Amino acid sequence: MAQSSPSEIIASFKSAGQEQVFAYFEELSPDAQEALLAEAAEIDLEEIARLKRELIDSDHGAAVDLTDLEPAAYEKLPENGGNGAAWAEAAEVGEEALRAGRVAAFTVAGGQGTRLGYDGPKGTFPVTPVKQKTLFQVFAEKIAAAGKRYGTTIPWLIMTSHQNHAATESFFRDHAFFGLAESQVKFFRQGRMPAVDLDGKIMLESKGHIAMSPDGHGGSLRALARSGSLDFLAEQGIDIISYFQVDNPLIRIIDPAFIGWHVLGQSEMSSKTVPKAYAGEKVGHFCTQRGQTVVVEYSDLPTELQEETDDAGELRYLAGSIAIHVLDREFVRRLAQGGEPLVGTVQAAQSLPFHRANKKIPTVDASGETVKPSEPNGVKFEMFVFDALPFAKNPVIIETRRADDFSPVKNAEGVDSPATCRDDQLRQFARWANAHGAGLAVDDSGLPAVGFEVAPSFGYDEASFADSWEAADPKPTIADGTVLE
Ligand code: UD1
């Protein structure tokens, strides 16, 4: 596409009714003018006009369509009535795919981490009980250990934002990529969207800057394509992308059974679920709607549905989304390009919808000063990766144990905080060790009396831990402060 000249950009904003973006243009230095023009050029004005019509002007943008909603079916764990032989086969098929080098890891790390109140990329937050390893270090070591186990190199894609890209890259450089090869790790930035006011006007954060923010983790699909990451994977014969969030150190990044279910199901997008811990838990809900799999966010599912129970007294909408997926490479490419709809569906185009969120957005007042509002004064637009599910052929959902895969760090205190995550790691380590006769004292919740740590190089899941433990001679003794590595 030919680059537009400054006057063309300004004219296009004017004809779209967005000339306020250039209200202070004449006051800016030439460099600042150039920076503002560059931001403006990132914006798809037609897209903004459409979002204004669909999500701001029309009522229908306000409510999510809940008609014909049913809970989604999923593959139950053997201990909950699932088919043990099928799970064993899935694990074998997943291991084969890993040994064949078909798998890459992918972290979405472009979020702003506002709730945690931590200044810096969230992946640089320390989480482990003894060594205080950061989230990024835990993931790096798990990826290295899994690669070693399967005799392959597992590339790691990391999506950052404009805000944290440079800090993320330099963190990895400063720590020598935690032992991974530099060529194994690929960083790329996600896209941005401008905030608009309640009339759909693009907002200025200051005289020379548009209020831009990340376009949501759903933006990862476009960004994977645009950054050349899909080609990078294709060149290496990789077609399976193991997707996870930056906030969850418990995750089995490389899970053979999950990969195997995905492969055996000829699925384009597979997901893990845990039964919700309680009716109002703040997770998405796996549902079906007119033959398609969808995730309905906690904020969109009415309380009566969140609390509804079946004849056995169990929550009907039990299957919570923990934001762990496996994606097929060419499925991502198709969605990023907005390809043809699947045969037999009623979808117009295969691109992810945007969601609106009302936010307090610092913006310039009539005198050009930036002010922080006390009430929501504008709208941000975000895409969610789980909105890709309705577009996927043969989506598979499998159950996982929370203790094996999910303990995110989201809040400074209370649920999903550094303290709960630390305890969950300790419970996991103690469970692995006690399964092999370590004899650690634990309380009713499984929390050990001693603080210790298992490095991913020793064990990053039950199976790898078991192998290291069996091979160890003498067996390790575990005391307060022990690190098994
Ligand atoms: C998310 C899910 C929820 C799920 C829960 C599990 C949404 C809307 N909800 O909630 O269904 O049950 O996680 O933990 O996603 N990110 C980006 N770019 C962005 C925005 C986010 O990369 O523009 C990344 C973050 O860095 C993080 C992840 O996406 O890794 C999750 O973002 P967050 O906003 O914390 O999601 P939650 O509301 O906690």
Coordinates of C-alpha atoms and ligand atoms in Angstrom, one line a residue:
M1 CA 0.0 0.0 0.0
A2 CA 1.4 3.4 -0.9
Q3 CA 2.1 5.6 2.0
S4 CA -0.2 8.6 2.4
S5 CA 1.2 12.1 2.6
P6 CA 0.6 14.2 5.7
S7 CA -2.0 16.3 4.0
E8 CA -3.8 13.2 2.7
I9 CA -3.8 11.7 6.3
I10 CA -5.2 15.0 7.7
A11 CA -7.8 15.2 5.0
S12 CA -9.0 11.6 5.5
F13 CA -9.5 12.3 9.2
K14 CA -11.4 15.4 8.4
S15 CA -13.7 13.7 6.0
A16 CA -14.3 10.9 8.6
G17 CA -15.4 13.6 11.1
Q18 CA -12.2 13.0 13.2
E19 CA -10.4 16.3 12.6
Q20 CA -10.1 16.9 16.4
V21 CA -7.1 14.6 16.3
F22 CA -5.2 17.5 14.6
A23 CA -6.6 20.3 16.7
Y24 CA -3.1 21.2 18.1
F25 CA -1.1 20.1 15.1
E26 CA 0.2 23.6 14.3
E27 CA 1.5 24.0 17.8
L28 CA 3.7 20.9 17.6
S29 CA 7.4 20.7 16.7
P30 CA 8.1 19.0 13.3
D31 CA 9.2 15.8 15.1
A32 CA 6.0 15.8 17.2
Q33 CA 3.9 16.4 14.1
E34 CA 5.6 13.4 12.5
A35 CA 4.9 11.2 15.5
L36 CA 1.3 12.1 15.5
L37 CA 0.9 11.5 11.8
A38 CA 2.5 8.1 12.3
E39 CA 0.0 7.2 15.0
A40 CA -2.8 8.5 12.8
A41 CA -1.6 6.3 9.9
E42 CA -2.0 3.2 12.1
I43 CA -5.8 3.8 12.4
D44 CA -8.3 2.2 10.0
L45 CA -10.9 5.0 9.9
E46 CA -13.5 2.8 8.2
E47 CA -13.1 0.2 11.0
I48 CA -13.6 3.0 13.6
A49 CA -16.7 4.2 11.8
R50 CA -18.1 0.7 11.8
L51 CA -17.3 0.1 15.5
K52 CA -19.0 3.4 16.3
R53 CA -22.1 2.3 14.4
E54 CA -22.1 -1.3 15.8
L55 CA -20.9 -0.8 19.3
I56 CA -21.7 2.8 20.3
D57 CA -24.7 4.0 18.4
S58 CA -26.7 0.8 18.4
D59 CA -28.2 -0.7 21.6
H60 CA -27.4 -4.1 20.2
G61 CA -23.7 -3.5 20.8
A62 CA -24.4 -3.4 24.5
A63 CA -25.7 -6.9 25.1
V64 CA -24.2 -10.2 24.1
D65 CA -26.5 -12.6 22.3
L66 CA -27.4 -15.4 24.7
T67 CA -30.1 -17.1 22.7
D68 CA -29.8 -20.9 22.2
L69 CA -26.9 -21.0 24.6
E70 CA -26.0 -24.4 26.0
P71 CA -23.1 -25.6 28.1
A72 CA -20.3 -27.1 25.8
A73 CA -19.4 -30.7 26.0
Y74 CA -15.7 -31.5 26.8
E75 CA -13.4 -34.5 27.2
K76 CA -13.5 -35.4 30.9
L77 CA -10.4 -36.6 32.7
P78 CA -10.3 -40.4 33.3
E79 CA -10.8 -39.8 37.1
N80 CA -14.1 -37.9 36.3
G81 CA -15.5 -40.6 34.0
G82 CA -13.4 -39.9 30.9
N83 CA -12.0 -42.6 28.6
G84 CA -8.6 -43.6 30.0
A85 CA -7.4 -45.4 26.9
A86 CA -8.3 -42.4 24.7
W87 CA -6.2 -40.1 27.0
A88 CA -3.3 -42.5 26.9
E89 CA -3.5 -42.6 23.1
A90 CA -3.7 -38.8 23.0
A91 CA -0.5 -38.5 25.1
E92 CA 1.3 -40.8 22.7
V93 CA 0.2 -38.9 19.6
G94 CA 1.2 -35.6 21.3
E95 CA 4.7 -37.0 22.1
E96 CA 5.1 -38.1 18.5
A97 CA 4.2 -34.6 17.3
L98 CA 6.7 -33.1 19.8
R99 CA 9.5 -35.4 18.7
A100 CA 8.7 -34.5 15.1
G101 CA 9.3 -30.9 16.0
R102 CA 5.8 -29.7 15.1
V103 CA 5.2 -27.6 18.2
A104 CA 6.0 -24.0 19.2
A105 CA 5.1 -22.1 22.4
F106 CA 3.3 -18.8 22.3
T107 CA 2.9 -16.3 25.1
V108 CA 0.6 -13.3 25.0
A109 CA 2.3 -10.7 27.1
G110 CA 0.9 -7.4 25.8
G111 CA -1.5 -6.7 28.6
Q112 CA -1.0 -3.7 30.9
G113 CA -1.2 -5.6 34.2
T114 CA -3.1 -2.7 35.8
R115 CA -4.7 -4.9 38.5
L116 CA -1.4 -6.2 39.8
G117 CA -0.1 -2.7 40.2
Y118 CA 3.4 -3.8 39.0
D119 CA 5.4 -1.4 37.0
G120 CA 7.1 -3.3 34.1
P121 CA 6.3 -6.1 31.8
K122 CA 4.3 -8.7 33.8
G123 CA 6.6 -11.5 32.7
T124 CA 9.4 -9.8 34.7
F125 CA 7.4 -10.3 37.9
P126 CA 9.1 -12.7 40.4
V127 CA 6.9 -15.7 41.4
T128 CA 8.7 -18.8 42.5
P129 CA 8.8 -19.6 46.3
V130 CA 12.6 -19.9 46.9
K131 CA 14.6 -18.4 44.0
Q132 CA 12.0 -15.8 43.1
K133 CA 12.3 -16.6 39.5
T134 CA 10.3 -14.4 37.2
L135 CA 7.4 -15.6 35.1
F136 CA 9.5 -15.4 31.9
Q137 CA 12.3 -17.4 33.5
V138 CA 9.9 -20.2 34.6
F139 CA 8.5 -20.4 31.0
A140 CA 11.9 -20.3 29.4
E141 CA 13.1 -23.2 31.7
K142 CA 10.0 -25.2 31.0
I143 CA 10.5 -24.8 27.3
A144 CA 14.1 -25.7 27.5
A145 CA 13.4 -28.8 29.6
A146 CA 10.6 -30.0 27.3
G147 CA 12.8 -29.5 24.2
K148 CA 15.5 -31.7 25.8
R149 CA 13.0 -34.4 26.7
Y150 CA 11.7 -34.6 23.2
G151 CA 15.0 -34.2 21.4
T152 CA 14.0 -31.0 19.7
T153 CA 14.1 -27.2 19.8
I154 CA 10.9 -25.6 20.7
P155 CA 10.6 -22.0 19.4
W156 CA 9.0 -19.5 21.7
L157 CA 6.9 -16.6 20.3
I158 CA 6.2 -13.7 22.7
M159 CA 3.7 -11.0 21.8
T160 CA 4.4 -7.7 23.5
S161 CA 2.8 -4.3 23.3
H162 CA 4.2 -1.0 22.1
Q163 CA 4.5 -0.1 25.7
N164 CA 6.5 -3.0 27.0
H165 CA 8.3 -4.3 23.8
A166 CA 11.7 -2.7 24.4
A167 CA 11.7 -3.5 28.2
T168 CA 10.8 -7.2 27.4
E169 CA 13.5 -7.6 24.9
S170 CA 16.2 -6.1 27.1
F171 CA 15.1 -8.2 30.0
F172 CA 15.8 -11.3 27.9
R173 CA 19.1 -9.9 26.7
D174 CA 20.2 -9.0 30.3
H175 CA 19.5 -12.6 31.3
A176 CA 21.1 -14.3 28.3
F177 CA 17.7 -15.6 27.2
F178 CA 17.7 -17.8 30.3
G179 CA 19.8 -20.4 28.5
L180 CA 17.6 -20.5 25.3
A181 CA 19.2 -19.8 22.0
E182 CA 18.4 -16.2 20.9
S183 CA 17.2 -17.5 17.6
Q184 CA 14.7 -19.7 19.4
V185 CA 12.8 -16.7 20.8
K186 CA 10.8 -14.3 18.6
F187 CA 9.3 -11.1 20.0
F188 CA 6.7 -9.1 18.1
R189 CA 4.4 -6.3 18.9
Q190 CA 0.6 -6.5 18.9
G191 CA -1.5 -3.9 17.2
R192 CA -3.1 -0.9 18.7
M193 CA -6.5 0.7 18.6
P194 CA -7.5 4.3 19.4
A195 CA -9.9 5.1 22.3
V196 CA -13.0 7.0 21.3
D197 CA -15.3 9.2 23.3
L198 CA -18.9 8.3 23.9
D199 CA -19.7 10.0 20.5
G200 CA -17.2 7.9 18.7
K201 CA -14.6 10.7 18.3
I202 CA -11.0 9.5 18.5
M203 CA -9.4 10.8 21.7
L204 CA -6.1 12.6 22.2
E205 CA -4.0 11.6 25.2
S206 CA -2.0 14.8 24.8
K207 CA -1.7 17.5 22.2
G208 CA 0.6 15.3 20.1
H209 CA -0.5 11.8 20.9
I210 CA -3.6 9.8 20.2
A211 CA -5.0 7.7 23.2
M212 CA -3.9 4.3 21.8
S213 CA -4.0 1.0 23.6
P214 CA -3.3 -2.7 22.8
D215 CA -6.0 -4.3 20.6
G216 CA -6.6 -7.3 23.0
H217 CA -5.1 -10.8 23.0
G218 CA -7.3 -11.5 20.0
G219 CA -5.0 -9.1 18.2
S220 CA -2.4 -11.9 18.5
L221 CA -3.8 -13.7 15.4
R222 CA -3.3 -10.7 13.1
A223 CA 0.0 -10.0 14.8
L224 CA 1.3 -13.5 14.3
A225 CA 0.7 -13.2 10.6
R226 CA 1.9 -9.6 10.2
S227 CA 5.1 -10.2 12.1
G228 CA 6.1 -13.0 9.8
S229 CA 5.8 -15.5 12.7
L230 CA 3.6 -17.9 10.8
D231 CA 6.2 -18.0 8.0
F232 CA 8.9 -18.5 10.6
L233 CA 7.0 -21.5 11.9
A234 CA 6.2 -22.9 8.5
E235 CA 9.8 -22.8 7.4
Q236 CA 10.6 -25.1 10.4
G237 CA 7.7 -27.4 9.7
I238 CA 5.8 -26.3 12.8
D239 CA 2.0 -26.4 12.6
I240 CA 1.0 -26.6 16.3
I241 CA 1.0 -23.4 18.4
S242 CA 0.7 -23.8 22.2
Y243 CA -0.9 -20.6 23.4
F244 CA -0.9 -19.3 27.0
Q245 CA -1.1 -16.2 29.1
V246 CA 1.9 -14.5 30.7
D247 CA 0.3 -14.5 34.2
N248 CA 0.2 -18.3 34.9
P249 CA 3.4 -20.1 36.0
L250 CA 1.6 -23.4 36.7
I251 CA 0.8 -24.0 33.1
R252 CA 2.1 -27.1 31.3
I253 CA 3.3 -25.2 28.3
I254 CA 4.1 -28.4 26.5
D255 CA 1.4 -30.9 27.3
P256 CA 1.5 -34.1 25.2
A257 CA -2.1 -35.2 25.9
F258 CA -3.5 -31.8 25.0
I259 CA -1.5 -31.7 21.7
G260 CA -2.6 -35.3 21.0
W261 CA -6.3 -34.5 21.5
H262 CA -5.8 -31.6 19.1
V263 CA -4.1 -33.7 16.5
L264 CA -6.4 -36.7 16.8
G265 CA -9.5 -34.5 16.6
Q266 CA -8.2 -32.7 13.5
S267 CA -9.0 -29.6 15.4
E268 CA -8.0 -26.1 14.3
M269 CA -8.3 -24.7 17.8
S270 CA -8.4 -26.7 21.1
S271 CA -8.9 -25.4 24.6
K272 CA -8.5 -26.5 28.2
T273 CA -11.2 -26.2 30.8
V274 CA -11.4 -26.5 34.5
P275 CA -14.6 -26.9 36.4
K276 CA -15.4 -23.5 38.0
A277 CA -14.4 -23.3 41.6
Y278 CA -17.6 -21.5 42.5
A279 CA -20.6 -20.0 40.5
G280 CA -19.2 -16.5 40.2
E281 CA -15.6 -17.3 39.4
K282 CA -14.2 -14.7 37.0
V283 CA -13.5 -16.9 34.0
G284 CA -15.1 -17.3 30.6
H285 CA -17.6 -20.1 30.1
F286 CA -17.4 -22.7 27.3
C287 CA -20.8 -22.9 25.6
T288 CA -22.4 -23.9 22.4
Q289 CA -24.7 -21.8 20.4
R290 CA -26.4 -23.0 17.2
G291 CA -23.8 -25.6 16.6
Q292 CA -20.8 -23.5 17.3
T293 CA -18.4 -23.4 20.3
V294 CA -18.3 -20.0 22.0
V295 CA -16.8 -18.6 25.2
V296 CA -19.0 -16.2 27.2
E297 CA -17.2 -13.9 29.6
Y298 CA -18.1 -13.9 33.2
S299 CA -19.2 -10.3 32.8
D300 CA -21.6 -11.3 30.0
L301 CA -23.3 -14.3 31.6
P302 CA -26.2 -13.3 33.8
T303 CA -25.9 -14.4 37.4
E304 CA -28.9 -16.8 37.1
L305 CA -27.1 -18.7 34.4
Q306 CA -23.8 -18.6 36.3
E307 CA -25.6 -20.1 39.3
E308 CA -27.9 -22.5 37.5
T309 CA -27.6 -26.1 38.6
D310 CA -28.6 -29.5 36.9
D311 CA -30.6 -32.3 38.5
A312 CA -27.5 -33.5 40.3
G313 CA -27.1 -30.1 41.9
E314 CA -23.9 -29.4 39.8
L315 CA -23.4 -26.0 38.1
R316 CA -24.7 -26.3 34.5
Y317 CA -22.2 -23.8 33.2
L318 CA -19.3 -25.5 34.8
A319 CA -16.6 -25.4 32.1
G320 CA -14.4 -22.5 32.8
S321 CA -11.9 -21.1 30.3
I322 CA -8.4 -20.7 31.6
A323 CA -7.1 -19.2 28.4
I324 CA -5.0 -22.1 27.3
H325 CA -5.3 -23.1 23.7
V326 CA -3.6 -25.0 20.9
L327 CA -3.9 -23.3 17.5
D328 CA -3.3 -24.7 14.0
R329 CA -0.9 -22.4 12.1
E330 CA -2.9 -22.2 8.9
F331 CA -6.1 -21.6 10.9
V332 CA -4.4 -18.5 12.3
R333 CA -3.4 -17.4 8.9
R334 CA -6.9 -17.8 7.5
L335 CA -8.4 -15.8 10.3
A336 CA -5.8 -13.1 10.1
Q337 CA -6.6 -12.7 6.4
G338 CA -10.4 -12.8 7.1
G339 CA -10.9 -15.7 4.7
E340 CA -14.0 -17.4 3.4
P341 CA -16.6 -18.6 5.9
L342 CA -16.8 -22.3 6.8
V343 CA -19.2 -24.3 4.6
G344 CA -22.5 -24.7 6.4
T345 CA -22.2 -21.6 8.7
V346 CA -23.9 -18.3 8.6
Q347 CA -20.9 -16.2 9.2
A348 CA -20.2 -13.3 6.9
A349 CA -16.5 -13.1 7.3
Q350 CA -13.9 -14.8 9.4
S351 CA -12.5 -11.9 11.5
L352 CA -12.7 -11.5 15.2
P353 CA -15.3 -9.1 16.5
F354 CA -14.3 -6.2 18.7
H355 CA -15.7 -5.8 22.3
R356 CA -16.2 -2.4 23.8
A357 CA -15.1 -1.5 27.3
N358 CA -15.9 1.8 28.9
K359 CA -12.8 3.2 30.6
K360 CA -11.5 6.3 32.3
I361 CA -9.2 7.6 29.6
P362 CA -6.8 10.5 30.3
T363 CA -7.4 13.1 27.6
V364 CA -6.9 16.7 26.7
D365 CA -9.4 19.3 28.0
A366 CA -10.4 22.5 26.1
S367 CA -7.1 24.2 27.0
G368 CA -5.1 21.3 25.7
E369 CA -4.0 20.0 29.2
T370 CA -4.2 16.3 29.9
V371 CA -6.8 15.5 32.6
K372 CA -7.6 12.2 34.4
P373 CA -11.3 11.7 34.5
S374 CA -13.1 10.4 37.6
E375 CA -15.8 8.6 35.5
P376 CA -15.6 6.5 32.3
N377 CA -15.4 9.0 29.5
G378 CA -14.5 6.8 26.6
V379 CA -14.4 3.4 25.0
K380 CA -11.6 1.0 24.2
F381 CA -11.9 -1.7 21.6
E382 CA -10.4 -5.1 22.1
M383 CA -10.5 -8.5 20.4
F384 CA -10.5 -11.8 22.4
V385 CA -8.7 -14.8 21.2
F386 CA -11.5 -17.2 22.2
D387 CA -13.7 -15.5 19.7
A388 CA -11.8 -17.6 17.1
L389 CA -13.4 -20.8 18.4
P390 CA -16.7 -20.4 16.4
F391 CA -14.5 -20.2 13.2
A392 CA -12.5 -23.3 14.0
K393 CA -13.1 -26.7 12.4
N394 CA -13.6 -29.5 15.0
P395 CA -12.8 -27.5 18.1
V396 CA -11.8 -29.8 21.0
I397 CA -12.2 -28.9 24.7
I398 CA -10.4 -31.1 27.3
E399 CA -10.6 -31.0 31.0
T400 CA -7.5 -30.4 33.1
R401 CA -6.8 -30.3 36.8
R402 CA -6.5 -26.8 38.1
A403 CA -3.6 -27.9 40.2
D404 CA -1.7 -29.0 37.1
D405 CA -2.3 -25.9 34.9
F406 CA -3.8 -22.9 36.5
S407 CA -2.8 -20.4 39.2
P408 CA -2.6 -16.9 37.6
V409 CA -1.1 -13.8 39.2
K410 CA -3.6 -11.1 38.5
N411 CA -4.3 -9.1 41.7
A412 CA -1.9 -7.6 44.2
E413 CA -3.8 -9.3 47.0
G414 CA -6.6 -11.9 47.6
V415 CA -7.6 -14.3 44.9
D416 CA -5.1 -14.9 42.0
S417 CA -2.4 -13.0 43.8
P418 CA 1.4 -13.6 44.2
A419 CA 0.6 -15.3 47.6
T420 CA -2.0 -17.7 46.2
C421 CA 0.2 -18.5 43.3
R422 CA 3.2 -19.2 45.5
D423 CA 1.1 -21.6 47.6
D424 CA -0.2 -23.4 44.5
Q425 CA 3.3 -23.9 43.3
L426 CA 4.3 -25.3 46.7
R427 CA 1.3 -27.7 46.6
Q428 CA 2.3 -28.9 43.2
F429 CA 5.9 -29.5 44.1
A430 CA 4.9 -31.3 47.3
R431 CA 2.3 -33.5 45.5
W432 CA 5.0 -34.6 42.9
A433 CA 7.5 -35.3 45.7
N434 CA 5.1 -37.1 48.0
A435 CA 4.0 -39.3 45.1
H436 CA 7.5 -40.7 45.2
G437 CA 7.7 -41.1 48.9
A438 CA 9.4 -37.8 49.9
G439 CA 7.1 -37.9 53.0
L440 CA 6.7 -34.1 53.3
A441 CA 4.2 -32.9 55.9
V442 CA 1.3 -31.1 54.3
D443 CA -1.8 -29.4 55.6
D444 CA -5.4 -30.3 54.6
S445 CA -5.0 -28.2 51.4
G446 CA -1.8 -30.0 50.4
L447 CA 0.4 -27.1 51.4
P448 CA 3.8 -28.3 52.6
A449 CA 5.3 -27.1 55.9
V450 CA 8.6 -26.3 54.2
G451 CA 9.2 -23.8 51.4
F452 CA 11.1 -25.5 48.5
E453 CA 11.2 -25.4 44.8
V454 CA 11.5 -27.8 41.8
A455 CA 13.3 -26.2 38.9
P456 CA 11.8 -27.1 35.5
S457 CA 15.2 -28.8 34.6
F458 CA 14.4 -31.4 37.3
G459 CA 10.7 -31.6 36.6
Y460 CA 8.2 -29.4 34.7
D461 CA 5.3 -31.9 35.0
E462 CA 4.5 -35.1 36.8
A463 CA 6.1 -37.3 34.2
S464 CA 9.4 -35.4 33.9
F465 CA 9.6 -35.1 37.7
A466 CA 9.1 -38.8 38.1
D467 CA 11.9 -39.6 35.7
S468 CA 14.4 -37.3 37.5
W469 CA 13.4 -38.6 40.9
E470 CA 13.7 -42.3 39.8
A471 CA 17.1 -41.5 38.3
A472 CA 18.4 -39.7 41.4
D473 CA 20.7 -41.7 43.6
P474 CA 20.7 -41.0 46.5
K475 CA 17.1 -39.6 46.6
P476 CA 17.0 -35.9 47.3
T477 CA 16.2 -34.7 50.8
I478 CA 13.9 -31.8 51.0
A479 CA 14.1 -29.1 53.6
D480 CA 13.2 -25.4 53.9
G481 CA 14.9 -23.6 51.0
T482 CA 15.8 -26.7 49.0
V483 CA 15.9 -26.3 45.2
L484 CA 15.8 -29.4 43.2
E485 CA 17.5 -28.8 39.9
Ligands
UD1_1 C1 -8.8 -13.7 30.9 C2 -9.9 -14.2 30.1 C3 -10.9 -15.1 30.8 C4 -10.0 -16.2 31.4 C5 -8.9 -15.7 32.3 C6 -8.0 -16.8 32.8 C7 -10.4 -12.3 28.7 C8 -11.3 -11.2 28.3 N1 -10.7 -13.0 29.7 O1 -9.2 -12.8 31.8 O2 -11.8 -15.7 30.0 O3 -10.9 -17.1 32.2 O4 -8.1 -14.8 31.6 O5 -6.9 -16.3 33.5 O6 -9.4 -12.5 28.1 N2 -3.1 -9.5 26.7 C9 -2.4 -9.1 25.7 N3 -2.8 -8.0 25.0 C10 -3.9 -7.3 25.3 C11 -4.7 -7.7 26.4 C12 -4.2 -8.8 27.1 O7 -1.4 -9.7 25.3 O8 -4.2 -6.4 24.6 C13 -2.6 -10.7 27.5 C14 -2.1 -10.3 28.9 O9 -0.8 -10.0 28.8 C15 -2.4 -11.6 29.6 C16 -3.7 -12.1 29.0 O10 -3.7 -11.5 27.7 O11 -1.4 -12.5 29.4 C17 -4.9 -12.0 29.8 O12 -5.3 -10.6 29.9 P1 -6.2 -10.1 31.1 O13 -6.7 -8.8 30.7 O14 -5.4 -10.2 32.3 O15 -7.4 -11.1 31.1 P2 -8.4 -11.5 32.3 O16 -9.4 -10.4 32.4 O17 -7.7 -11.8 33.5

